[in-house]
PDB file of C-alpha atoms in Angstrom:
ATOM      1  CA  UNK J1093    -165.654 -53.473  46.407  1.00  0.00           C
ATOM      2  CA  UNK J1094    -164.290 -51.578  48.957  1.00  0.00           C
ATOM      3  CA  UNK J1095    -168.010 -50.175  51.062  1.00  0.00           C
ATOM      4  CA  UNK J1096    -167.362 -51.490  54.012  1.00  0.00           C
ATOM      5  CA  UNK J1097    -164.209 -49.534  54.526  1.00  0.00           C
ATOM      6  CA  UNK J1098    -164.890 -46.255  53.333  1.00  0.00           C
ATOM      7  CA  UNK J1099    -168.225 -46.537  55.984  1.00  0.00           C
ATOM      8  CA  UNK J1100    -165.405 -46.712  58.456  1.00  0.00           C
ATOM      9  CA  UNK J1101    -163.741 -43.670  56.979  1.00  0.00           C
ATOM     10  CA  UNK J1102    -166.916 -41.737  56.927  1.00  0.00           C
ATOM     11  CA  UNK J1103    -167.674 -42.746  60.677  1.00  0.00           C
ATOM     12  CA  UNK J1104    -163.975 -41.457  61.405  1.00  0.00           C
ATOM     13  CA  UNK J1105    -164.746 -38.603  59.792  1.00  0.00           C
ATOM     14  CA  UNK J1106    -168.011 -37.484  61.261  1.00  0.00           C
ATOM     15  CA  UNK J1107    -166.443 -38.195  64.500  1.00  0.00           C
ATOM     16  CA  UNK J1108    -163.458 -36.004  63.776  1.00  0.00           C
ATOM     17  CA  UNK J1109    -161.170 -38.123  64.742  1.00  0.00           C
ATOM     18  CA  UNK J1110    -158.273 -37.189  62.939  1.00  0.00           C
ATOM     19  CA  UNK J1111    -155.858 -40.059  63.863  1.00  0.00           C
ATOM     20  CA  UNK J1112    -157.791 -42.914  63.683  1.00  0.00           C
ATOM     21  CA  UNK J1113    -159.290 -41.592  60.293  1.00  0.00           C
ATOM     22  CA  UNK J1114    -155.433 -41.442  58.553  1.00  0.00           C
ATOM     23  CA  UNK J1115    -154.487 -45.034  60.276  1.00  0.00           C
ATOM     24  CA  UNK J1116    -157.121 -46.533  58.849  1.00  0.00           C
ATOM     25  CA  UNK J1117    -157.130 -44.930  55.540  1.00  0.00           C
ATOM     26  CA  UNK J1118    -153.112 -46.281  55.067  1.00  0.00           C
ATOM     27  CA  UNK J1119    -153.728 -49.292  56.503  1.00  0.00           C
ATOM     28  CA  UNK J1120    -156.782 -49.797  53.164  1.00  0.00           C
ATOM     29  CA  UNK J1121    -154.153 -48.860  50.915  1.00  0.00           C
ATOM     30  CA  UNK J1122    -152.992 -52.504  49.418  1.00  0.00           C
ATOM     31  CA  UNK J1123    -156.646 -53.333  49.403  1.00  0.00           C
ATOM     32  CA  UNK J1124    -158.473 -50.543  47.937  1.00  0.00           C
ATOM     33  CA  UNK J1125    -155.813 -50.490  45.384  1.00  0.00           C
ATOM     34  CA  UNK J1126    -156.165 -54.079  44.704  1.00  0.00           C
ATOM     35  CA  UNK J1127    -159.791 -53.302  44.265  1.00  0.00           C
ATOM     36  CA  UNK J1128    -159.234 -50.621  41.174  1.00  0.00           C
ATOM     37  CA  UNK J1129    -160.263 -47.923  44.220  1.00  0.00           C
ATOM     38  CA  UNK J1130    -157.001 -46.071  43.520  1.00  0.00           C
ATOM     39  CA  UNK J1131    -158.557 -43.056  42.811  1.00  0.00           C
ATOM     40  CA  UNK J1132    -160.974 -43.413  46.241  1.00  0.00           C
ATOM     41  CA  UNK J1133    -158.148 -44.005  48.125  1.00  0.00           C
ATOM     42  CA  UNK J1134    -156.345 -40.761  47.126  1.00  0.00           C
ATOM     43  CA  UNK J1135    -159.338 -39.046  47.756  1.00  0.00           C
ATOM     44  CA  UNK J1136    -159.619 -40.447  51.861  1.00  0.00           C
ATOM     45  CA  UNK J1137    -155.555 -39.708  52.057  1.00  0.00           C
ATOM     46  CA  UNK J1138    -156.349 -36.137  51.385  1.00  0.00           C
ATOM     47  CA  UNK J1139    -159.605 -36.177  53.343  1.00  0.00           C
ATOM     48  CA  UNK J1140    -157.582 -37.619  56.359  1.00  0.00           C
ATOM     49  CA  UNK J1141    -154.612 -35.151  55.571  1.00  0.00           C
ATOM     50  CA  UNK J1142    -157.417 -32.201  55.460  1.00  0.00           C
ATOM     51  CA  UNK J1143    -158.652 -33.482  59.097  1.00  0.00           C
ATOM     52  CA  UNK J1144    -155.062 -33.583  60.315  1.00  0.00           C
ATOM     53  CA  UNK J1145    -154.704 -29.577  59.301  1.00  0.00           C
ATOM     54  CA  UNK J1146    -152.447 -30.244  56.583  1.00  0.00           C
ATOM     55  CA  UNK J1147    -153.920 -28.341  53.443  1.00  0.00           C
ATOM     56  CA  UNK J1148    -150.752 -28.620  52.021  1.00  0.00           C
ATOM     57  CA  UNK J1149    -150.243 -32.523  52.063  1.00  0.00           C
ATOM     58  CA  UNK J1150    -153.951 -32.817  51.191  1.00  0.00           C
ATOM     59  CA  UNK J1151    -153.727 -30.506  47.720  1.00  0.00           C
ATOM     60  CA  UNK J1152    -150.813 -32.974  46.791  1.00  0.00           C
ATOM     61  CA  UNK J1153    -153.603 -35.777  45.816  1.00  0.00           C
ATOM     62  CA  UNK J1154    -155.279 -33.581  43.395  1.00  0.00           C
ATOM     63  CA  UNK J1155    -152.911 -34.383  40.481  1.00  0.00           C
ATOM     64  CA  UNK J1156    -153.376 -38.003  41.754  1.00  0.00           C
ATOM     65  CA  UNK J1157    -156.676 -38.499  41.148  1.00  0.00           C
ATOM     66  CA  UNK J1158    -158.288 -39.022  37.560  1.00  0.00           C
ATOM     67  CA  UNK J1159    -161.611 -39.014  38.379  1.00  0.00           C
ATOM     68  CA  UNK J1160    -162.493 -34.729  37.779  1.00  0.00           C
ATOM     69  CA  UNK J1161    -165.543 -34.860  39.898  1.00  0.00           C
ATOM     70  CA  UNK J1162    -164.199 -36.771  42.662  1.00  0.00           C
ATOM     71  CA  UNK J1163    -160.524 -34.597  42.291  1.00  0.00           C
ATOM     72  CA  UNK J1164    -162.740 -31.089  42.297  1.00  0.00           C
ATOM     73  CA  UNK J1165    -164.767 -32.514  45.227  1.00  0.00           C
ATOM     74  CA  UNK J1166    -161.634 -32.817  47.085  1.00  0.00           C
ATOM     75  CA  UNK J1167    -160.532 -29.627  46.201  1.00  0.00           C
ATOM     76  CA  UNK J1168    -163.458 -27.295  47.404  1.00  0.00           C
ATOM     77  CA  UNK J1169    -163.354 -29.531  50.872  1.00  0.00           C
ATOM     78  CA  UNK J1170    -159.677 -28.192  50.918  1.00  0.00           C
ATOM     79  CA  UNK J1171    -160.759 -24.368  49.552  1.00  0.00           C
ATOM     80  CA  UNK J1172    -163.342 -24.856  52.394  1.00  0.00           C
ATOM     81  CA  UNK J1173    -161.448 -25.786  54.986  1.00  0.00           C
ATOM     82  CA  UNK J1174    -158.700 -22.294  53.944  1.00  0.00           C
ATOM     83  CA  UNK J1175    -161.577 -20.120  53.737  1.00  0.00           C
ATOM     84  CA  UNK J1176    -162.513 -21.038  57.688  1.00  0.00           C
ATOM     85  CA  UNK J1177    -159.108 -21.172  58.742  1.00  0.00           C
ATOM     86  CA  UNK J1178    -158.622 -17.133  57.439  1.00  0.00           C
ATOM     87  CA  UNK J1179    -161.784 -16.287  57.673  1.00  0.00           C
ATOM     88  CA  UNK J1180    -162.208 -14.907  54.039  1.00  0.00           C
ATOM     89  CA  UNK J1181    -165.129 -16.969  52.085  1.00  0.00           C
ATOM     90  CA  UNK J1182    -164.670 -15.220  49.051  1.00  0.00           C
ATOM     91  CA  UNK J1183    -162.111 -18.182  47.488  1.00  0.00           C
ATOM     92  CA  UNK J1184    -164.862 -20.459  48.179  1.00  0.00           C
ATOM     93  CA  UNK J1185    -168.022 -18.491  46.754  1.00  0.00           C
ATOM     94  CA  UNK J1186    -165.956 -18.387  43.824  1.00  0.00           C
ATOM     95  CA  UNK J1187    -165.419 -21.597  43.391  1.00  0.00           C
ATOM     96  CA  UNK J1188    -168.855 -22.905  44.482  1.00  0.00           C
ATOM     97  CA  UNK J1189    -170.018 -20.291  41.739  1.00  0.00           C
ATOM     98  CA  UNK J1190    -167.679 -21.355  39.108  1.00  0.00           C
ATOM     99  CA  UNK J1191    -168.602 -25.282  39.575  1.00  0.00           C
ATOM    100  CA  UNK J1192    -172.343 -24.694  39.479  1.00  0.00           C
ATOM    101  CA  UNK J1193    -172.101 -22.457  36.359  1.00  0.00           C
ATOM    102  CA  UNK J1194    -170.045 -25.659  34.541  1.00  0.00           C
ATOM    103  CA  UNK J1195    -172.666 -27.914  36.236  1.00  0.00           C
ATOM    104  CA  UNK J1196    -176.069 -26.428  36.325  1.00  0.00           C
ATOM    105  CA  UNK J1197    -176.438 -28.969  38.881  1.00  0.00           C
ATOM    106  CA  UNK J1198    -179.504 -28.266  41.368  1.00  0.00           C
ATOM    107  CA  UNK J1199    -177.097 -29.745  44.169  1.00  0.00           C
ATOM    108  CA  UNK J1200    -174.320 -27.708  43.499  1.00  0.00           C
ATOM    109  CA  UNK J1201    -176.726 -24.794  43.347  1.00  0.00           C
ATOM    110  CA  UNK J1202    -177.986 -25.839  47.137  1.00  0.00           C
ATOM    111  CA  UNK J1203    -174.342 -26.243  48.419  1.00  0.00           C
ATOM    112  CA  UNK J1204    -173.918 -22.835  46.767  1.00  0.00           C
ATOM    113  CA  UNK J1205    -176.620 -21.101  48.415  1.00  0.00           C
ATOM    114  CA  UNK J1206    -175.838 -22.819  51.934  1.00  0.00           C
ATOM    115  CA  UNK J1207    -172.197 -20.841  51.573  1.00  0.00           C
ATOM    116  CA  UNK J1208    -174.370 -17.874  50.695  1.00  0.00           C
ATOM    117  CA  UNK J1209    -176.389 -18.247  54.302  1.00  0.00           C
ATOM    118  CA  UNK J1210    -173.418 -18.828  55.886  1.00  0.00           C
ATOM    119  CA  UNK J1211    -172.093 -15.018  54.684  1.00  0.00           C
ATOM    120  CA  UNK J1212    -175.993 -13.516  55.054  1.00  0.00           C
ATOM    121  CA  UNK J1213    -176.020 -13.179  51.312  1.00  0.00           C
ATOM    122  CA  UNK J1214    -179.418 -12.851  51.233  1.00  0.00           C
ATOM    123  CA  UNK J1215    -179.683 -11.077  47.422  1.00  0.00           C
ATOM    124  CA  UNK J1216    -177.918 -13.859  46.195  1.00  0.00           C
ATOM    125  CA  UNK J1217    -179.929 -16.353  47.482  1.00  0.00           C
ATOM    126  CA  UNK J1218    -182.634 -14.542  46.440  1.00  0.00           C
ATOM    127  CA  UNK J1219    -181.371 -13.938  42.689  1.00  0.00           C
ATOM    128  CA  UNK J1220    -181.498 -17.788  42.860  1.00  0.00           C
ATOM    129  CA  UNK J1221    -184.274 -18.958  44.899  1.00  0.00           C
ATOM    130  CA  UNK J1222    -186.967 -19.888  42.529  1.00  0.00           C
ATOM    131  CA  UNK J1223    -184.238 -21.814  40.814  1.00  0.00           C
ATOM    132  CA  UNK J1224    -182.989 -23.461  44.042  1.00  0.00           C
ATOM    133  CA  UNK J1225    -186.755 -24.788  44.921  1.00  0.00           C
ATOM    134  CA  UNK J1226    -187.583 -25.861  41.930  1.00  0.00           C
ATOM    135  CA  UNK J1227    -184.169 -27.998  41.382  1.00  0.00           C
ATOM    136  CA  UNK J1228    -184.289 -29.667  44.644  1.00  0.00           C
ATOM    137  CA  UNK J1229    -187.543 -29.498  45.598  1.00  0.00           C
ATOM    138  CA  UNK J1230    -187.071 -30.127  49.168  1.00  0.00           C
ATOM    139  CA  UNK J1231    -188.657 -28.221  52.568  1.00  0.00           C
ATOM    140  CA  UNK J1232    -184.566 -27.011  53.690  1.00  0.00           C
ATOM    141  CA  UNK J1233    -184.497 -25.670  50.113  1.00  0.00           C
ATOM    142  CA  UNK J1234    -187.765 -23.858  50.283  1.00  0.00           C
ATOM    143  CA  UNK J1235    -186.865 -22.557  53.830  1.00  0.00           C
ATOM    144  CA  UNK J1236    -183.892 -21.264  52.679  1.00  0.00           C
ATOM    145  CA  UNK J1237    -184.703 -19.293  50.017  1.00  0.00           C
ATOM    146  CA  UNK J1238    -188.224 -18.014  51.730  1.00  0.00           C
ATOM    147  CA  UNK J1239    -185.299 -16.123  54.566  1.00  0.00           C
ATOM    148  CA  UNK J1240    -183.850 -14.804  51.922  1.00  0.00           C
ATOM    149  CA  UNK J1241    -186.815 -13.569  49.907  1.00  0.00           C
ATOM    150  CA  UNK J1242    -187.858 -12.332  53.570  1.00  0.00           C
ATOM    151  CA  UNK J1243    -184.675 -10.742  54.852  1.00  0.00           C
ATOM    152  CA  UNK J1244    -184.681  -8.727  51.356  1.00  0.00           C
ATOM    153  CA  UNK J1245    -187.978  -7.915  51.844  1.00  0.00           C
ATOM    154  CA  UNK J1246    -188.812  -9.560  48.326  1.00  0.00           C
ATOM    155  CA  UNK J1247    -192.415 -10.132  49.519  1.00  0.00           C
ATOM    156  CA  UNK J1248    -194.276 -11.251  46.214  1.00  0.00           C
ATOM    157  CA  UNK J1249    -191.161 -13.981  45.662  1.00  0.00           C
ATOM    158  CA  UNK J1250    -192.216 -15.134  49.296  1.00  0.00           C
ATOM    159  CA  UNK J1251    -195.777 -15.731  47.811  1.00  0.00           C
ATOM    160  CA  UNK J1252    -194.366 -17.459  44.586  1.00  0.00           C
ATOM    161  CA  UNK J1253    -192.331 -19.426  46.361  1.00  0.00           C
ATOM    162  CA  UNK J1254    -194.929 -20.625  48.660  1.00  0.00           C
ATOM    163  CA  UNK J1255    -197.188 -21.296  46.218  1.00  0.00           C
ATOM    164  CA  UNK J1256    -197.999 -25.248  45.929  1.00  0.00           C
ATOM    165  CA  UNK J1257    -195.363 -25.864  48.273  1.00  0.00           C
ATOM    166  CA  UNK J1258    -197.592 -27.650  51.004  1.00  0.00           C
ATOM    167  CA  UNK J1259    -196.716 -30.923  49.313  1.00  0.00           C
ATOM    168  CA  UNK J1260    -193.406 -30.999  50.379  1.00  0.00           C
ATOM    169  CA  UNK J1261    -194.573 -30.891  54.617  1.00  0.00           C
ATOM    170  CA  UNK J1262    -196.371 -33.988  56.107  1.00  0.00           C
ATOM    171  CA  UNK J1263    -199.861 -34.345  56.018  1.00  0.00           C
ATOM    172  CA  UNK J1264    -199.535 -31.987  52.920  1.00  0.00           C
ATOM    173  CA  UNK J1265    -200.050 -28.790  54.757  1.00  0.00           C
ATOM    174  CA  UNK J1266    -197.590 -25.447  55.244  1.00  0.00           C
ATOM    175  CA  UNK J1267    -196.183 -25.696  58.925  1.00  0.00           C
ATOM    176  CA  UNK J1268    -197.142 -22.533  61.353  1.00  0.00           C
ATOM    177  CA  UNK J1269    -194.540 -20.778  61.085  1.00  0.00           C
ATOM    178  CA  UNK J1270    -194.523 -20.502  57.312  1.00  0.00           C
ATOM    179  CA  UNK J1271    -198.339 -19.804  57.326  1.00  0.00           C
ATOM    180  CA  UNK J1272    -197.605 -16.794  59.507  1.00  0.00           C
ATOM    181  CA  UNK J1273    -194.758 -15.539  56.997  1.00  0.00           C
ATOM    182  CA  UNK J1274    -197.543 -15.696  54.215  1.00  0.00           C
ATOM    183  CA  UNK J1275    -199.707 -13.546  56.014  1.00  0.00           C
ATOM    184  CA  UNK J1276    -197.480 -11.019  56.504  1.00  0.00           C
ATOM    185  CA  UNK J1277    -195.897 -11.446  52.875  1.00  0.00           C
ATOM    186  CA  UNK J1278    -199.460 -10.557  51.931  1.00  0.00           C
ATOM    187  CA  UNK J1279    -200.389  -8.016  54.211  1.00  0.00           C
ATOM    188  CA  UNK J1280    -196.811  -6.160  52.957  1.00  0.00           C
ATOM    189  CA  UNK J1281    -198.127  -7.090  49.399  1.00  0.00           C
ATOM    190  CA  UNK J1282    -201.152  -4.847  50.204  1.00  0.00           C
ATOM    191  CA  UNK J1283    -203.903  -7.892  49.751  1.00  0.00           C
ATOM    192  CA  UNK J1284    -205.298  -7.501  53.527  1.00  0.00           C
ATOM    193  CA  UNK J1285    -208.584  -9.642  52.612  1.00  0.00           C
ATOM    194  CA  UNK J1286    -206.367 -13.029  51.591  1.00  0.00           C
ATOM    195  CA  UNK J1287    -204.560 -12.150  54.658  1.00  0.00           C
ATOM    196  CA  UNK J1288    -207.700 -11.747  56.815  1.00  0.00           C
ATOM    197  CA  UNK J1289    -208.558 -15.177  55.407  1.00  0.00           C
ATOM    198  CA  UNK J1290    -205.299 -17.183  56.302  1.00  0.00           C
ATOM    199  CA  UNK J1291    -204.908 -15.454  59.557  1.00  0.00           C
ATOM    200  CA  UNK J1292    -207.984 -16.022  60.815  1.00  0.00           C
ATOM    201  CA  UNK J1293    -207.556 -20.149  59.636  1.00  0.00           C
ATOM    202  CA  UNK J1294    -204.454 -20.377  61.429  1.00  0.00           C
ATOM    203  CA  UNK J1295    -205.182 -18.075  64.661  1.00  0.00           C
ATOM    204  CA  UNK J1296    -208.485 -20.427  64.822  1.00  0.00           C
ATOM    205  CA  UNK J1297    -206.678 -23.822  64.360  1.00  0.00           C
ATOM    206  CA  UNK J1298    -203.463 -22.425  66.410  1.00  0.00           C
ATOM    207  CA  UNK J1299    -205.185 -20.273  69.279  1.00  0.00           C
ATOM    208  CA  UNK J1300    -202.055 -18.177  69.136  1.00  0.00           C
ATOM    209  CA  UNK J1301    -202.356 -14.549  70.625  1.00  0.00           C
ATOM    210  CA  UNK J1302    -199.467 -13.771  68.162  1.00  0.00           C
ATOM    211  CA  UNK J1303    -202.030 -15.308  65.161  1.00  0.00           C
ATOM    212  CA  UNK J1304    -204.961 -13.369  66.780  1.00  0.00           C
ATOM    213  CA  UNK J1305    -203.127  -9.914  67.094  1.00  0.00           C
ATOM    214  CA  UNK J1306    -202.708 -10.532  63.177  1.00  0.00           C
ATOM    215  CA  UNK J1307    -206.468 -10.866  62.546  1.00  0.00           C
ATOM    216  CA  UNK J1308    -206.126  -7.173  64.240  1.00  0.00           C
ATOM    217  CA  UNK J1309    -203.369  -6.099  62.073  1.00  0.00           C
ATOM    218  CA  UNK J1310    -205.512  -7.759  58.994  1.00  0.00           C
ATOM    219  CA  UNK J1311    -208.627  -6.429  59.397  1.00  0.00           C
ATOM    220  CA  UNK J1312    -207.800  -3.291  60.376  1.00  0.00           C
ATOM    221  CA  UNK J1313    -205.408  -2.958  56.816  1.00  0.00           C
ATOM    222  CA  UNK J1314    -208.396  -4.344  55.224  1.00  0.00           C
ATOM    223  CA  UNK J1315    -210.683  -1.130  56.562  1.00  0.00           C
ATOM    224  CA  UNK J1316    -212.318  -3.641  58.728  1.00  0.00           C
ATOM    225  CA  UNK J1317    -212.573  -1.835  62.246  1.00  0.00           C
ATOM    226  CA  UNK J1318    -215.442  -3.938  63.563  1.00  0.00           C
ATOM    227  CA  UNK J1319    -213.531  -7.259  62.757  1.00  0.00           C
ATOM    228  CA  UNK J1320    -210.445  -5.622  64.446  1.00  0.00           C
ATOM    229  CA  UNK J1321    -212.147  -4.839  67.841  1.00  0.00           C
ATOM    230  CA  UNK J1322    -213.655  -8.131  67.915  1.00  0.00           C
ATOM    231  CA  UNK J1323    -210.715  -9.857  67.439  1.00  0.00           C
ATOM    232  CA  UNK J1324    -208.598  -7.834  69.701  1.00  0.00           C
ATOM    233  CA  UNK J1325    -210.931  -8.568  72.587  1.00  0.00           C
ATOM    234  CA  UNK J1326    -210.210 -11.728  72.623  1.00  0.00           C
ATOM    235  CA  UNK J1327    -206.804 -10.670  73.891  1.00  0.00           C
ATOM    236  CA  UNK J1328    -207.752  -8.832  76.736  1.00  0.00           C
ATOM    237  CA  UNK J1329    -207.859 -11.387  79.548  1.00  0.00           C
ATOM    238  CA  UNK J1330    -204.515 -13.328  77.493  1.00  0.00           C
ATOM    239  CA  UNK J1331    -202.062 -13.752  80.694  1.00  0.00           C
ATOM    240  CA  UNK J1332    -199.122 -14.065  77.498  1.00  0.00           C
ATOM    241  CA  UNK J1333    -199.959 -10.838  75.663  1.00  0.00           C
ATOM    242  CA  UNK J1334    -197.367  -8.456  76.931  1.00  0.00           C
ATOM    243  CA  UNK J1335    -197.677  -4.561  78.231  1.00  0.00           C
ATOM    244  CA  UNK J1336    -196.128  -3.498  74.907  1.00  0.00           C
ATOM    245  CA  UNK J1337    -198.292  -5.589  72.739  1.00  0.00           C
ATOM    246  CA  UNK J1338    -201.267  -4.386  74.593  1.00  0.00           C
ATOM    247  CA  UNK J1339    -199.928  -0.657  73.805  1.00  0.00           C
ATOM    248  CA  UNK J1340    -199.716  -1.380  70.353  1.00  0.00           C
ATOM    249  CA  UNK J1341    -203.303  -2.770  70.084  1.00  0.00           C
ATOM    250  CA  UNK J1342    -204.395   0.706  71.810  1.00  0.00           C
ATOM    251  CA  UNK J1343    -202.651   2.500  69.221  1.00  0.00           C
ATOM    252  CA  UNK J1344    -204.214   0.613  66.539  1.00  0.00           C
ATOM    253  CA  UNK J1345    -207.611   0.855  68.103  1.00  0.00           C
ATOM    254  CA  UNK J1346    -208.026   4.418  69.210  1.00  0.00           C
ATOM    255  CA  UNK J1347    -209.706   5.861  66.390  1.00  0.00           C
ATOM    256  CA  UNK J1348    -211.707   3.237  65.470  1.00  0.00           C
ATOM    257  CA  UNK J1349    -213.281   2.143  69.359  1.00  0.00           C
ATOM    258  CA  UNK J1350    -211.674   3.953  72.511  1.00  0.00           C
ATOM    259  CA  UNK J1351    -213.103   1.839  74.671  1.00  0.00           C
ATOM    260  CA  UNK J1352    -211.333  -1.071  73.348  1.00  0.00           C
ATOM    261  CA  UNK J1353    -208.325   1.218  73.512  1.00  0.00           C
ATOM    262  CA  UNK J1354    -208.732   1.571  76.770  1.00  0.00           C
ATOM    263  CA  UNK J1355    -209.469  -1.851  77.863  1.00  0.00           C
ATOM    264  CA  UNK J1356    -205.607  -2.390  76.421  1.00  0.00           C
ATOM    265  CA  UNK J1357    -204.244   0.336  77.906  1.00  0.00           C
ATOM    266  CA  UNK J1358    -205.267  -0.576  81.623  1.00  0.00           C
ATOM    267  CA  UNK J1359    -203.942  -4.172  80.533  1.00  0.00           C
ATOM    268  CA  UNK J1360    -200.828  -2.792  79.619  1.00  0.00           C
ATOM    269  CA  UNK J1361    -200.245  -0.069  82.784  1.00  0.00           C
ATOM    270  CA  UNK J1362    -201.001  -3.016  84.628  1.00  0.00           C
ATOM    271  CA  UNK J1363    -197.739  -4.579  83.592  1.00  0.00           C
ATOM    272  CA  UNK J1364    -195.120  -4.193  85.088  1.00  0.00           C
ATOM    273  CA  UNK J1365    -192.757  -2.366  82.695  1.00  0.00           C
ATOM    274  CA  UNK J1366    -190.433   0.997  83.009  1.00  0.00           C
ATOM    275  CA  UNK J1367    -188.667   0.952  79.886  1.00  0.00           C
ATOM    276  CA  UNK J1368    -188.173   4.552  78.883  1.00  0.00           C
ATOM    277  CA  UNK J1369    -189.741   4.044  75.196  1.00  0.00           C
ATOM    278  CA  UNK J1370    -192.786   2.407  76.823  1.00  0.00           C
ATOM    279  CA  UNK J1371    -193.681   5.006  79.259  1.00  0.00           C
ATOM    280  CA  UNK J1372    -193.317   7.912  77.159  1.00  0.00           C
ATOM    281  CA  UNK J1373    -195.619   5.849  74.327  1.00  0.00           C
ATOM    282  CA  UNK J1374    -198.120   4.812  77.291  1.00  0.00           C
ATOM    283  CA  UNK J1375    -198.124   8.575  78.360  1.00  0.00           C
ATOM    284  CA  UNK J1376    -198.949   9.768  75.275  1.00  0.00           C
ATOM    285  CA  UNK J1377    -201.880   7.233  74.544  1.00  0.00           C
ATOM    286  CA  UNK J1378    -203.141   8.294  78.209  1.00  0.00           C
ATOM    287  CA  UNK J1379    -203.811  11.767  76.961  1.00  0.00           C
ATOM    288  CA  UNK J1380    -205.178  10.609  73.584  1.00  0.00           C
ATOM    289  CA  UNK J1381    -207.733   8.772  74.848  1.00  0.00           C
ATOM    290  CA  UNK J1382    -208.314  11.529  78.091  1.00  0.00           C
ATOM    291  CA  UNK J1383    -207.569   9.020  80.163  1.00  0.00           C
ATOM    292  CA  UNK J1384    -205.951  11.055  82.944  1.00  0.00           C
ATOM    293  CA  UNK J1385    -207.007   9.070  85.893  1.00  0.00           C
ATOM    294  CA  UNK J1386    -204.520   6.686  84.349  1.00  0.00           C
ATOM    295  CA  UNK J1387    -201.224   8.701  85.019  1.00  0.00           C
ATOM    296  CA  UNK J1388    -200.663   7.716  89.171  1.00  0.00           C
ATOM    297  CA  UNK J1389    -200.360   3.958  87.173  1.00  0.00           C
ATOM    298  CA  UNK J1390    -197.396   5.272  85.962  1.00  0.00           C
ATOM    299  CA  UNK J1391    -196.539   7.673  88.771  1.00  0.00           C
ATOM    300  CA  UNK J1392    -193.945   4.659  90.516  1.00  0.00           C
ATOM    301  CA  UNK J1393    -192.565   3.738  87.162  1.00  0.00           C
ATOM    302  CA  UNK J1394    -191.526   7.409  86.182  1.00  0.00           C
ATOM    303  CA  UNK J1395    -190.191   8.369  89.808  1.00  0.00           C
ATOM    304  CA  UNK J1396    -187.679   5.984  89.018  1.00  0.00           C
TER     305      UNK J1396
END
């Protein structure tokens, strides 16, 4: 039994040291062979060979070892390691494709998708993600496949994919930042009252202004005006909300209560901010709500 020195190797190896890693490796030789670890050893002599930069020496162990698994293992570390050195991951998507289609493996599936991050291919992460949480069944799986189902703005697989997930986070419950992303999944999925009700949970139990300036958002898609204004009140004397959060809370708010419009818009001309986009906005909303009095706030801003 050879554990003890293929711990070493994998030390060597996480520490990248190339050297040290192929010493030790040919110095194991008589013994791992003496062990019936032929095939292991092969394996760490092209490991060691792959860490030394020599993809060459490193495919000449393939034939060597009889053990497929280990011998195609050893092969997509050396595919890998071709695809970074050109810069052209297509070799390796193939082949990462190709094994999990033999496989069906839920692992090979993960280290599939993780080559699929790694190139932003967020459609075929997504074309896989219900698959990919349900084989491994772990939170970096679910988070995975939740930015792709985001980035490809695949909101009702966000919700599915969510759905029962809280088990896999301690204490059983969805961490913050994935609570937020269902909101939004549902307030893009046009069901504003289930988003009312988890944003107002988490803005309670976070005291976020982000989770607060949701409530807004939620109420207001869920032709809740009242509930808006309240909410968004709660913002006014929030040192964090910024001037062009403020403006956007004006905007939202100016048919519905113009005072509350206005409360934001002095918080927001009160900012300091000259950003072209945001004075032309803030100038507009000044008129809207006949708030003239308003413009010598921006008078310094625009003589710039």
């Amino acid at each position: 039994m050879t554990a003890h020195v293929t711990q070493l190797f994998t030390l060597l190896l996480g520490q990248g040291d190339a050297s040290r890693l192929a010493d030790a490796v040919s110095r194991a030789e008589e013994q791992m062979k003496a062990a019936d670890e032929t095939d292991m050893w092969f394996f760490w002599k092209g490991q060691a060979a792959l860490l030394l930069g020599d993809h060459e020496e490193a495919a000449t162990y393939l034939s060597k070892i009889s053990d497929k698994d280990r011998a195609e293992t050893l092969n997509l570390l050396i595919t890998r390691a071709l695809a970074e050195k050109s810069g052209d991951p297509s070799v390796l998507i193939t082949a990462l494709e190709q094994r999990f289609t033999r496989s069906g493996d839920p692992l090979h599936l993960f280290d599939l998708c993780e080559s699929y991050y790694a190139n932003q291919k967020w459609e075929a992460i997504a074309h896989r993600a219900a698959a990919l949480v349900d084989g491994i069944g772990t939170a970096p799986a679910l988070r995975l496949a939740l930015e792709a189902a985001h980035r490809t703005n695949n909101y009702d697989l966000c919700l599915r994919l969510l759905e029962g997930r809280d088990i896999l986070f301690p204490d059983g419950k969805l961490p913050v930042d994935l609570r937020r992303l269902r909101v939004d999944a549902l307030c893009k999925q046009g069901q504003p009252d289930r988003a009312v009700t988890d944003a107002e949970a988490l803005a309670r139990e976070t005291g976020d202004s982000r989770d607060i300036m949701t409530v807004v958002a939620a109420r207001l898609q869920s032709a809740d005006p009242k509930g808006a204004v309240v909410a968004a009140r709660q913002l006014l004397d929030r040192g964090d909300v910024t001037a062009e959060s403020h403006l956007r809370l004006a905007y939202s708010l100016q048919v519905e209560d113009r005072d509350a419009a206005a409360a934001h818009l002095d918080r927001a001309l009160a900012k300091p901010n000259d950003s072209p986009q945001f004075l032309a906005a803030a100038m507009d909303l000044v008129f809207r709500l006949n708030r003239e009095d308003r413009l010598a706030a921006l008078q310094p801003a625009l003589v710039k």
